[in-house]
Every structure is written in C-alpha cells, then in structure tokens.
Amino acid sequence: MSFNVLVAEPDFELSDIYVLGIENAFQGVNVVRVSNFKELKAKLQSSKNYKLIISDYFREGDEDIFSFCDAIDCNIPSLIITSYTEAEFINFERDITYHKKREHLPKPFSFVKFEKLLTQLGGISTFVQSSSAYKKINTEYFLRGTLAICDTYVKLSDSKFVKVIHRGDTFTISQIESYLDRDINYLYINKDDIDEYVKKAGEVSFLKYDPSTPAEHLDIAQKSMMTLKRLVGRYGISTGTSTVVDSYVSNISKLSQGSLKLKALLKERENMTNYLYDHCYLTSLFGVEILKQLAWGKKDNIETIIRTSVFHDLLLEDESLARISSQEELLKAELSDYDKNVVLGHGRLMSEILEKEGLTDQNMYEILINHHERPDGSGFPRGLYANQIKPLTAVFIVAHELAKQIELRNYNLDENRSIYQYLADHFGQDHFEKIIKIVDKILK
Ligand SMILES: [Fe+2]
Ligand SMILES: [Fe+2]
C-alpha cells in the first residue's frame, strides 16, 4: 500500500514546506494537497487511505476538523499546525492533550520540531533515518527565484554530493532546466541550512496567491508559472531581471489590498494559467530587460513598467480582445459596438480607476492610455506617431508586442528572426529604433 499523506493548508508556500519535510522523512510517499476545510472534508469522505494528515486548524461554528473526523469515524494520525491558540480550539484537551494520535504545533514553528512530530505520528518503521548530512528539495522549487539561498548540491551516490550552486550566487533558469532534462528531480542542501531555506523560500512569487483559491488551481498555476519561467529563460534576459519582477509584483498586490476595487480586479487574475497572466508577466520581464539595457533602469521606471504590465489589460475579460494590437486587427475582428468600445477604451478607463483608487503615477497613466499606439500611426485609439509617444511608453509598447509575438509563435526559438523582422518593420521608427536593437539582442 502506498504511503499517502494529506496536507490541508491555505498558504501554498507553507504547504510546499510541509511537502519538503514529508519527502525528506518518508520513502515513496505520495502527498495529496488541499487548501481549505471543505476540500479536506471531501477528500476524507471519499477515502481514508492516508497514513497521516497535516492540517491547519479548521473550524466552522460548532464543527472543527476533529469533530468532523470523529463523525466519519476517521482515526488517522494528525498534526495540526496553526496560529490559533489552545483556547480557540473547541475542545483542546479532549482532541489534542488526551488524544494519542493528534499533535499540535503552534505557528511559527521550528522545522526540527516539525520533523520530529512527523516521524512520531508517521510511525518509526516508515521513517527514513538518513545518516546523510543533506536534505533533498524538489528541483522545480529552484525555478521560482534565481538567487541561491544556500549551497546546493547534486547527489551522485549515497555518499557523494557535488556542490553546483554557491550560497548567494545567482543561477539561471536554464541551469535548473538542464537538471530537470537529465531527470535530476531533487537537489540537495546541507541539513543545517534547512531552517534558513524554509524561511526564505517562496518569498518571491508573481502575484501573491489568494488563500481561498482551490489547491488544484494553485498546483496548475504554480506549474504553469514554472513552465513559463523555463520557456522565458531561453531568451536573452539578464540574471536578476526575473527576480526584480517577481519581488515588485508581490508588492503591487500588497499595495492593492487597501482598495476593494483593485483587489477584486486582481482576484480575477487568480486563475494564473491563461494567456492574460502570461502576457502580463512577459511584458514586465521584457520591459525591465529593455530598461536595463538602455541604462534607464532606475527604480521609478522599473516600478512603472511592472505596475502598468499588471494593470494594463485588467478590464479585458476575453483574451482574444487583449490580442488586438492595431487598427487593422481591430477592423478584422468585426466586434460588436460594445466590445469595440471596450478595446478602444480599456487603457484610459483603467488609468481613471487607478487614479481614483489613489495610485498616483503620471507615467503609468500615460502608458495605459497609449499602450496600443504604434510609431507608424497604425495603433489605437488615437493613431499617434512616434514623435507623439514618450520614451517610457515606447519601451512598454515594444515589450508588450514582443511578449505577444513570442506567445503567438509558441515560444519557438526558430521564429526569433521573423519576430525581430516584424518588430523592426512595424516598430522601428524614430526613437523606437534603439529599443528594437535591444529586442534583437534579447532574441539572439
Ligand atoms: Fe496587453
Ligand atoms: Fe491592452
């Protein structure tokens, strides 16, 4: 029988950390993840084939995780990790203190304590008491950032580990990708570094996840983000650019927390697997890279470009509308009057919303309004020409079109020359020319 563990935790990054502990403690383990009480109940109702449950303390009125388990006659060993105090449990003494198979770990917790409880509850026979001085970490976790938190090793044999990344170094996505290509699915770090790793891991992520998002969703989103990063890693993006983008973006979502309107709009982006999400991410990434190479990479410009990338198409629900980028395409699309007005006005409308919500940034407003203009006058809504478009807006327009063309051609590197040619022909006028030269480098 396989060793199944059920993890129920709303915070995806925390749940990753649980998985890390579980994978290091047990051999051949299979982890099932959910993110809320409802899903936890559904899982246990359909199967009790779990050796262990790691869960937040879920409580809804008079029902909590324990009364639910008792009601369905489920006696699986459980570790409850929570910031609730003992007094907030319905009956802490009965359910934890005097219950042999249930343990409580208050947040914040030490990883060592967590591991100890895992083995205590999981049963010593199943535990891999490794004499190794290393902990294994899923290689894909390394795709989230490009700064090494600690020394990282590849395992050659049980007794032989080689250091491949040094603490504090930046590494590239293609390096991690090459491990995955060779089926190196785990990398290793020193046992003593685990606490630090756990604390720092996951600090960078593109748009913070909402805890109410179903775990399955998050899983897909997380995977698609990793895939996206892998794909993008093959273009000429300097190390650090994606780290910068990731960390700014998580600040933007914090910034939006004060505004119900923005929060609601961003929440719609929660299903982070679609074109629009990738489109925002790629636009920020290319925008920041262009700024850096133009030596315009001062903090304000970077912030404006990333912020605008996140917000620019937020009012477009339909991705086919977001793909329209010239007057000609707009005509061909044969839209209803309503949709046509949405496309023509989404930039201006968004800038008005942001102004009302107190996000003051004149450059951002300017870009939002003009992000579909083109230097040869073929853009919309106004059909401006290059000399009417400001330099920072020009950077955004080019990054935006580059993102669109790469996605349109399915990240196929063989198409890079024709993408460059398209951009040079349609976006290479006047002061756009020097930006197109950078596009050439990114695509080489
Ligand atoms: Fe767009
Ligand atoms: Fe747009």
Short mmCIF file of C-alpha atoms and ligand atoms in Angstrom, two decimals:
data_model
loop_
_atom_site.label_atom_id
_atom_site.label_comp_id
_atom_site.label_asym_id
_atom_site.label_seq_id
_atom_site.Cartn_x
_atom_site.Cartn_y
_atom_site.Cartn_z
CA MET A 1 0.00 0.00 0.00
CA SER A 2 1.36 3.39 -0.85
CA PHE A 3 2.14 5.85 1.89
CA ASN A 4 -0.36 8.65 1.40
CA VAL A 5 -0.21 11.90 3.31
CA LEU A 6 -2.95 14.51 3.18
CA VAL A 7 -1.86 18.15 3.53
CA ALA A 8 -4.53 20.79 4.15
CA GLU A 9 -3.12 24.29 4.24
CA PRO A 10 -4.41 27.50 2.60
CA ASP A 11 -0.99 29.06 2.18
CA PHE A 12 0.64 27.43 -0.82
CA GLU A 13 4.18 28.31 0.19
CA LEU A 14 3.69 26.87 3.63
CA SER A 15 2.20 23.75 2.16
CA ASP A 16 5.33 23.46 -0.02
CA ILE A 17 7.39 23.49 3.14
CA TYR A 18 5.30 20.69 4.62
CA VAL A 19 5.85 18.66 1.46
CA LEU A 20 9.57 19.30 1.76
CA GLY A 21 9.56 17.85 5.29
CA ILE A 22 7.39 14.91 4.30
CA GLU A 23 9.52 14.00 1.29
CA ASN A 24 12.62 14.02 3.43
CA ALA A 25 11.07 11.96 6.18
CA PHE A 26 9.34 9.15 4.30
CA GLN A 27 10.28 7.00 1.38
CA GLY A 28 7.97 6.56 -1.61
CA VAL A 29 5.47 8.98 -0.15
CA ASN A 30 2.52 10.35 -2.07
CA VAL A 31 1.24 13.76 -0.96
CA VAL A 32 -2.29 14.97 -1.63
CA ARG A 33 -2.85 18.68 -1.12
CA VAL A 34 -5.96 20.69 -0.38
CA SER A 35 -6.34 24.28 0.76
CA ASN A 36 -9.48 24.54 2.86
CA PHE A 37 -11.85 22.74 5.21
CA LYS A 38 -14.38 21.96 2.51
CA GLU A 39 -11.84 20.16 0.35
CA LEU A 40 -10.34 18.37 3.31
CA LYS A 41 -13.77 17.02 4.19
CA ALA A 42 -14.41 15.95 0.61
CA LYS A 43 -11.09 14.09 0.44
CA LEU A 44 -11.67 12.23 3.69
CA GLN A 45 -15.22 11.38 2.74
CA SER A 46 -14.05 9.74 -0.45
CA SER A 47 -11.06 7.90 1.04
CA LYS A 48 -9.47 7.26 4.41
CA ASN A 49 -6.40 5.76 2.85
CA TYR A 50 -3.96 8.19 4.47
CA LYS A 51 -1.19 7.43 6.93
CA LEU A 52 -1.02 10.96 8.13
CA ILE A 53 -2.83 14.30 7.96
CA ILE A 54 -1.01 17.62 8.24
CA SER A 55 -3.50 20.40 8.55
CA ASP A 56 -4.29 23.89 9.65
CA TYR A 57 -6.87 24.05 12.44
CA PHE A 58 -10.15 24.36 10.55
CA ARG A 59 -13.19 25.42 12.44
CA GLU A 60 -16.66 26.49 11.31
CA GLY A 61 -19.09 27.30 14.08
CA ASP A 62 -19.52 24.19 16.24
CA GLU A 63 -17.69 21.95 13.83
CA ASP A 64 -13.95 21.62 13.62
CA ILE A 65 -11.57 19.19 11.96
CA PHE A 66 -11.73 16.84 14.96
CA SER A 67 -15.49 16.68 15.34
CA PHE A 68 -15.66 16.07 11.61
CA CYS A 69 -13.14 13.20 11.80
CA ASP A 70 -14.95 11.69 14.77
CA ALA A 71 -18.26 11.91 12.97
CA ILE A 72 -16.99 9.95 9.97
CA ASP A 73 -15.06 7.54 12.15
CA CYS A 74 -11.69 8.65 10.87
CA ASN A 75 -8.80 7.98 13.19
CA ILE A 76 -5.82 8.92 11.02
CA PRO A 77 -2.85 10.39 12.93
CA SER A 78 -2.98 14.15 12.53
CA LEU A 79 -0.60 17.03 13.02
CA ILE A 80 -2.36 20.36 13.40
CA ILE A 81 -0.17 23.35 12.61
CA THR A 82 -1.91 26.58 13.42
CA SER A 83 -1.74 30.10 14.76
CA TYR A 84 -4.94 29.51 16.77
CA THR A 85 -4.31 29.37 20.50
CA GLU A 86 -5.36 26.36 22.57
CA ALA A 87 -8.28 28.35 23.96
CA GLU A 88 -9.64 28.85 20.47
CA PHE A 89 -9.96 25.11 19.85
CA ILE A 90 -13.41 23.69 20.53
CA ASN A 91 -12.01 21.18 22.98
CA PHE A 92 -8.25 21.20 23.09
CA GLU A 93 -7.89 18.77 25.97
CA ARG A 94 -10.11 16.09 24.55
CA ASP A 95 -8.90 16.47 20.96
CA ILE A 96 -5.18 17.01 21.48
CA THR A 97 -3.92 16.64 25.03
CA TYR A 98 -5.56 13.27 25.73
CA HIS A 99 -5.67 12.04 22.15
CA LYS A 100 -2.82 9.70 21.31
CA LYS A 101 -2.77 10.25 17.57
CA ARG A 102 -3.16 14.00 17.39
CA GLU A 103 -0.47 16.62 17.84
CA HIS A 104 -0.48 20.37 17.85
CA LEU A 105 2.31 22.58 16.54
CA PRO A 106 1.83 26.31 17.07
CA LYS A 107 2.95 28.71 14.35
CA PRO A 108 5.61 29.92 13.88
CA PHE A 109 7.31 26.57 14.30
CA SER A 110 10.79 25.18 14.08
CA PHE A 111 11.43 22.80 11.23
CA VAL A 112 13.24 20.38 13.51
CA LYS A 113 10.22 20.14 15.79
CA PHE A 114 8.01 19.63 12.74
CA GLU A 115 10.17 16.72 11.52
CA LYS A 116 10.15 15.15 14.96
CA LEU A 117 6.36 15.17 15.08
CA LEU A 118 6.15 13.80 11.54
CA THR A 119 8.17 10.73 12.45
CA GLN A 120 6.40 10.31 15.76
CA LEU A 121 3.00 10.26 14.06
CA GLY A 122 4.01 8.53 10.83
CA GLY A 123 5.43 5.55 12.64
CA ILE A 124 9.12 4.84 13.04
CA SER A 125 9.06 1.88 10.64
CA THR A 126 8.29 4.09 7.69
CA PHE A 127 10.80 6.76 8.52
CA VAL A 128 13.98 7.10 6.53
CA GLN A 129 16.50 7.85 9.23
CA SER A 130 19.06 9.15 6.86
CA SER A 131 22.60 9.46 8.09
CA SER A 132 23.13 11.88 5.26
CA ALA A 133 24.01 15.45 6.06
CA TYR A 134 21.80 16.61 3.20
CA LYS A 135 18.16 17.43 2.67
CA LYS A 136 16.51 16.96 -0.68
CA ILE A 137 14.49 19.69 -2.34
CA ASN A 138 12.36 19.37 -5.44
CA THR A 139 14.38 20.81 -8.32
CA GLU A 140 11.38 22.73 -9.63
CA TYR A 141 11.34 24.82 -6.44
CA PHE A 142 14.52 26.41 -7.74
CA LEU A 143 12.69 27.85 -10.71
CA ARG A 144 10.97 30.39 -8.51
CA GLY A 145 13.89 32.65 -7.93
CA THR A 146 17.39 32.90 -9.24
CA LEU A 147 19.28 33.73 -6.07
CA ALA A 148 20.79 30.80 -4.19
CA ILE A 149 19.70 30.83 -0.56
CA CYS A 150 22.39 28.30 0.42
CA ASP A 151 24.95 25.93 -1.08
CA THR A 152 23.18 23.48 -3.33
CA TYR A 153 24.36 20.03 -4.38
CA VAL A 154 23.66 17.32 -6.90
CA LYS A 155 23.68 13.78 -5.49
CA LEU A 156 25.96 11.36 -7.32
CA SER A 157 25.68 8.48 -4.87
CA ASP A 158 24.62 7.98 -1.26
CA SER A 159 27.96 9.21 -0.07
CA LYS A 160 28.87 11.62 -2.80
CA PHE A 161 27.42 15.08 -3.34
CA VAL A 162 28.84 17.82 -5.56
CA LYS A 163 28.26 21.47 -4.95
CA VAL A 164 26.71 23.02 -8.06
CA ILE A 165 25.50 26.37 -6.76
CA HIS A 166 27.15 28.51 -4.11
CA ARG A 167 25.25 30.44 -1.46
CA GLY A 168 24.41 33.95 -2.64
CA ASP A 169 25.17 33.22 -6.29
CA THR A 170 22.61 33.86 -8.94
CA PHE A 171 21.82 30.91 -11.12
CA THR A 172 19.94 30.72 -14.39
CA ILE A 173 16.68 29.06 -15.16
CA SER A 174 18.35 27.16 -17.98
CA GLN A 175 20.77 25.65 -15.46
CA ILE A 176 17.87 24.30 -13.41
CA GLU A 177 16.14 23.25 -16.60
CA SER A 178 19.20 21.22 -17.57
CA TYR A 179 18.92 19.23 -14.31
CA LEU A 180 15.27 18.54 -15.00
CA ASP A 181 16.13 17.45 -18.52
CA ARG A 182 18.53 14.94 -17.01
CA ASP A 183 15.83 13.72 -14.64
CA ILE A 184 17.56 15.17 -11.62
CA ASN A 185 14.33 15.82 -9.80
CA TYR A 186 15.87 16.71 -6.45
CA LEU A 187 18.73 18.96 -5.48
CA TYR A 188 20.28 18.85 -2.01
CA ILE A 189 21.23 21.36 0.64
CA ASN A 190 23.07 21.00 3.93
CA LYS A 191 20.97 19.75 6.80
CA ASP A 192 21.93 22.80 8.85
CA ASP A 193 20.69 25.18 6.16
CA ILE A 194 17.17 23.85 6.12
CA ASP A 195 15.73 26.35 8.58
CA GLU A 196 17.09 29.27 6.62
CA TYR A 197 15.94 27.74 3.36
CA VAL A 198 12.44 27.27 4.68
CA LYS A 199 12.30 30.84 5.92
CA LYS A 200 13.46 32.39 2.67
CA ALA A 201 11.98 30.05 0.10
CA GLY A 202 8.92 31.28 -1.62
CA GLU A 203 9.45 34.91 -0.69
CA VAL A 204 9.36 35.72 -4.37
CA SER A 205 6.30 34.92 -6.34
CA PHE A 206 4.37 36.55 -9.12
CA LEU A 207 1.10 37.89 -7.73
CA LYS A 208 0.50 36.54 -4.24
CA TYR A 209 -2.00 33.75 -4.13
CA ASP A 210 -5.33 34.20 -2.52
CA PRO A 211 -5.84 31.61 0.21
CA SER A 212 -9.37 30.87 -1.00
CA THR A 213 -8.04 29.55 -4.31
CA PRO A 214 -8.54 25.78 -4.58
CA ALA A 215 -5.32 23.80 -4.24
CA GLU A 216 -5.74 22.17 -7.63
CA HIS A 217 -5.83 25.60 -9.15
CA LEU A 218 -2.71 26.63 -7.35
CA ASP A 219 -0.94 23.50 -8.40
CA ILE A 220 -1.70 24.19 -12.03
CA ALA A 221 -0.83 27.84 -11.62
CA GLN A 222 2.44 27.03 -9.93
CA LYS A 223 3.37 24.53 -12.60
CA SER A 224 2.40 26.87 -15.40
CA MET A 225 4.48 29.63 -13.81
CA MET A 226 7.46 27.31 -13.68
CA THR A 227 6.96 26.28 -17.27
CA LEU A 228 6.68 29.90 -18.28
CA LYS A 229 9.90 30.73 -16.47
CA ARG A 230 11.62 27.83 -18.17
CA LEU A 231 10.45 29.00 -21.56
CA VAL A 232 11.45 32.58 -20.94
CA GLY A 233 14.84 31.51 -19.59
CA ARG A 234 15.90 30.68 -23.12
CA TYR A 235 15.72 34.30 -24.27
CA GLY A 236 18.36 36.91 -23.63
CA ILE A 237 17.21 38.07 -20.22
CA SER A 238 19.93 39.01 -17.73
CA THR A 239 20.06 37.20 -14.42
CA GLY A 240 18.23 39.11 -11.79
CA THR A 241 15.59 40.60 -14.08
CA SER A 242 13.04 37.96 -13.22
CA THR A 243 13.88 38.27 -9.51
CA VAL A 244 13.28 42.01 -9.72
CA VAL A 245 9.97 41.50 -11.50
CA ASP A 246 8.81 38.87 -9.02
CA SER A 247 9.54 40.91 -5.96
CA TYR A 248 7.98 44.12 -7.28
CA VAL A 249 4.85 42.35 -8.32
CA SER A 250 4.26 40.89 -4.91
CA ASN A 251 4.46 44.46 -3.59
CA ILE A 252 1.86 45.62 -6.08
CA SER A 253 -0.64 43.12 -4.82
CA LYS A 254 0.06 44.28 -1.27
CA LEU A 255 -0.49 47.84 -2.44
CA SER A 256 -3.85 46.86 -3.87
CA GLN A 257 -5.06 45.29 -0.64
CA GLY A 258 -6.34 48.68 0.56
CA SER A 259 -8.59 49.03 -2.46
CA LEU A 260 -11.56 46.72 -2.75
CA LYS A 261 -11.96 47.58 -6.40
CA LEU A 262 -8.36 46.70 -7.33
CA LYS A 263 -8.39 43.66 -5.11
CA ALA A 264 -11.47 42.39 -6.91
CA LEU A 265 -9.95 43.04 -10.32
CA LEU A 266 -6.70 41.32 -9.43
CA LYS A 267 -8.57 38.41 -7.95
CA GLU A 268 -9.96 37.67 -11.36
CA ARG A 269 -6.40 37.05 -12.43
CA GLU A 270 -6.17 34.38 -9.80
CA ASN A 271 -6.51 31.61 -12.31
CA MET A 272 -2.98 32.20 -13.38
CA THR A 273 -2.90 29.76 -16.22
CA ASN A 274 -4.31 31.83 -19.01
CA TYR A 275 -2.94 33.98 -21.75
CA LEU A 276 -3.56 37.23 -19.93
CA TYR A 277 -1.49 36.20 -16.96
CA ASP A 278 1.45 35.08 -19.07
CA HIS A 279 1.04 38.23 -21.15
CA CYS A 280 1.43 40.49 -18.09
CA TYR A 281 4.41 38.55 -16.84
CA LEU A 282 6.24 38.54 -20.16
CA THR A 283 5.55 42.21 -20.74
CA SER A 284 7.07 43.11 -17.35
CA LEU A 285 10.05 40.89 -17.93
CA PHE A 286 10.89 42.26 -21.38
CA GLY A 287 10.10 45.81 -20.28
CA VAL A 288 12.53 45.62 -17.37
CA GLU A 289 15.20 43.98 -19.51
CA ILE A 290 14.93 46.74 -22.13
CA LEU A 291 15.14 49.42 -19.43
CA LYS A 292 18.26 47.81 -18.01
CA GLN A 293 19.98 47.63 -21.36
CA LEU A 294 19.07 51.23 -22.17
CA ALA A 295 20.55 52.18 -18.80
CA TRP A 296 17.14 53.56 -17.84
CA GLY A 297 16.76 51.01 -15.11
CA LYS A 298 16.22 53.43 -12.25
CA LYS A 299 13.77 52.30 -9.61
CA ASP A 300 10.88 54.57 -10.68
CA ASN A 301 10.95 53.42 -14.29
CA ILE A 302 11.09 49.75 -13.32
CA GLU A 303 8.19 50.17 -10.93
CA THR A 304 6.11 51.97 -13.51
CA ILE A 305 6.70 49.35 -16.19
CA ILE A 306 5.87 46.42 -13.92
CA ARG A 307 2.86 48.09 -12.34
CA THR A 308 1.49 49.03 -15.75
CA SER A 309 2.04 45.49 -17.05
CA VAL A 310 -0.03 44.10 -14.22
CA PHE A 311 -2.88 46.57 -14.64
CA HIS A 312 -2.99 47.34 -18.34
CA ASP A 313 -5.46 44.72 -19.57
CA LEU A 314 -7.26 44.11 -16.31
CA LEU A 315 -10.56 45.30 -17.78
CA LEU A 316 -10.46 42.83 -20.65
CA GLU A 317 -12.08 39.59 -19.73
CA ASP A 318 -11.72 37.96 -23.07
CA GLU A 319 -8.18 37.12 -24.14
CA SER A 320 -8.99 37.47 -27.83
CA LEU A 321 -9.70 41.14 -27.13
CA ALA A 322 -6.34 41.52 -25.43
CA ARG A 323 -4.56 40.20 -28.51
CA ILE A 324 -5.79 43.00 -30.75
CA SER A 325 -2.98 45.49 -31.22
CA SER A 326 -3.60 47.62 -34.32
CA GLN A 327 -6.41 49.43 -36.11
CA GLU A 328 -6.23 46.78 -38.82
CA GLU A 329 -6.66 43.91 -36.38
CA LEU A 330 -9.48 45.78 -34.72
CA LEU A 331 -11.31 46.06 -38.04
CA LYS A 332 -10.72 42.42 -38.93
CA ALA A 333 -12.06 41.24 -35.59
CA GLU A 334 -15.57 42.50 -36.52
CA LEU A 335 -16.51 43.17 -32.93
CA SER A 336 -19.86 44.28 -31.58
CA ASP A 337 -20.04 48.00 -30.77
CA TYR A 338 -19.80 47.18 -27.11
CA ASP A 339 -16.63 45.08 -27.41
CA LYS A 340 -15.13 47.60 -29.77
CA ASN A 341 -15.58 50.34 -27.20
CA VAL A 342 -14.10 48.12 -24.51
CA VAL A 343 -10.99 47.56 -26.62
CA LEU A 344 -10.67 51.23 -27.56
CA GLY A 345 -11.20 52.44 -24.01
CA HIS A 346 -9.68 49.83 -21.68
CA GLY A 347 -6.43 51.71 -21.19
CA ARG A 348 -7.98 55.07 -20.42
CA LEU A 349 -10.63 53.55 -18.19
CA MET A 350 -8.02 51.64 -16.20
CA SER A 351 -5.96 54.78 -15.70
CA GLU A 352 -9.07 56.56 -14.37
CA ILE A 353 -9.77 53.73 -11.96
CA LEU A 354 -6.20 53.72 -10.66
CA GLU A 355 -6.26 57.48 -10.21
CA LYS A 356 -9.49 57.23 -8.25
CA GLU A 357 -8.01 54.46 -6.11
CA GLY A 358 -5.09 56.70 -5.24
CA LEU A 359 -2.32 55.08 -7.26
CA THR A 360 -0.62 58.23 -8.48
CA ASP A 361 1.85 57.75 -11.31
CA GLN A 362 1.60 60.09 -14.30
CA ASN A 363 3.88 57.90 -16.41
CA MET A 364 1.67 54.90 -15.71
CA TYR A 365 -1.46 56.80 -16.80
CA GLU A 366 0.30 57.88 -19.98
CA ILE A 367 1.35 54.30 -20.81
CA LEU A 368 -2.06 52.86 -20.02
CA ILE A 369 -3.77 55.29 -22.36
CA ASN A 370 -1.26 54.81 -25.18
CA HIS A 371 -0.23 51.17 -24.86
CA HIS A 372 -1.83 50.22 -28.18
CA GLU A 373 -0.38 53.09 -30.16
CA ARG A 374 2.32 52.34 -32.75
CA PRO A 375 5.14 54.56 -34.02
CA ASP A 376 3.91 54.31 -37.64
CA GLY A 377 0.46 55.63 -36.74
CA SER A 378 -1.33 52.28 -37.17
CA GLY A 379 -2.22 51.86 -33.49
CA PHE A 380 -5.28 52.91 -31.50
CA PRO A 381 -7.24 54.64 -30.02
CA ARG A 382 -5.70 57.82 -31.43
CA GLY A 383 -3.30 56.69 -34.15
CA LEU A 384 -0.36 58.64 -32.68
CA TYR A 385 3.04 58.74 -34.38
CA ALA A 386 6.46 58.04 -32.85
CA ASN A 387 7.21 61.69 -32.02
CA GLN A 388 3.96 61.88 -30.01
CA ILE A 389 4.89 58.86 -27.89
CA LYS A 390 7.08 59.29 -24.79
CA PRO A 391 10.22 57.14 -24.36
CA LEU A 392 8.98 55.08 -21.40
CA THR A 393 5.71 54.40 -23.22
CA ALA A 394 7.75 53.31 -26.23
CA VAL A 395 9.57 50.75 -24.07
CA PHE A 396 6.27 49.38 -22.86
CA ILE A 397 4.77 49.24 -26.35
CA VAL A 398 7.73 47.27 -27.70
CA ALA A 399 7.92 44.89 -24.70
CA HIS A 400 4.18 44.35 -25.00
CA GLU A 401 4.36 43.49 -28.70
CA LEU A 402 7.41 41.28 -28.18
CA ALA A 403 5.52 39.34 -25.50
CA LYS A 404 2.57 38.96 -27.84
CA GLN A 405 4.65 37.77 -30.79
CA ILE A 406 6.60 35.22 -28.72
CA GLU A 407 3.41 33.78 -27.30
CA LEU A 408 1.75 33.79 -30.72
CA ARG A 409 4.60 31.64 -32.04
CA ASN A 410 4.55 29.27 -29.10
CA TYR A 411 7.97 30.20 -27.73
CA ASN A 412 9.55 28.61 -30.75
CA LEU A 413 13.15 29.85 -30.91
CA ASP A 414 13.27 29.16 -34.65
CA GLU A 415 10.81 32.02 -35.09
CA ASN A 416 13.07 34.57 -33.39
CA ARG A 417 14.36 36.09 -36.64
CA SER A 418 10.93 36.62 -38.07
CA ILE A 419 9.72 38.15 -34.79
CA TYR A 420 12.63 40.54 -34.91
CA GLN A 421 11.88 41.41 -38.55
CA TYR A 422 8.22 42.05 -37.76
CA LEU A 423 9.10 44.38 -34.91
CA ALA A 424 11.80 46.17 -36.90
CA ASP A 425 9.35 46.77 -39.76
CA HIS A 426 6.42 47.95 -37.66
CA PHE A 427 8.01 49.41 -34.54
CA GLY A 428 11.44 50.60 -35.68
CA GLN A 429 10.63 54.27 -36.46
CA ASP A 430 12.43 57.26 -34.91
CA HIS A 431 13.29 56.90 -31.25
CA PHE A 432 11.90 53.34 -31.21
CA GLU A 433 14.91 52.24 -33.21
CA LYS A 434 17.25 51.90 -30.26
CA ILE A 435 14.69 49.81 -28.42
CA ILE A 436 14.37 47.47 -31.39
CA LYS A 437 18.15 46.99 -31.29
CA ILE A 438 17.77 45.62 -27.79
CA VAL A 439 14.98 43.33 -28.94
CA ASP A 440 17.49 41.96 -31.41
CA LYS A 441 19.82 41.08 -28.51
CA ILE A 442 17.04 39.52 -26.47
CA LEU A 443 16.12 37.31 -29.40
CA LYS A 444 19.68 36.22 -30.22
FE FE B 1 -1.92 43.82 -23.36
FE FE B 2 -4.37 46.28 -23.90
#
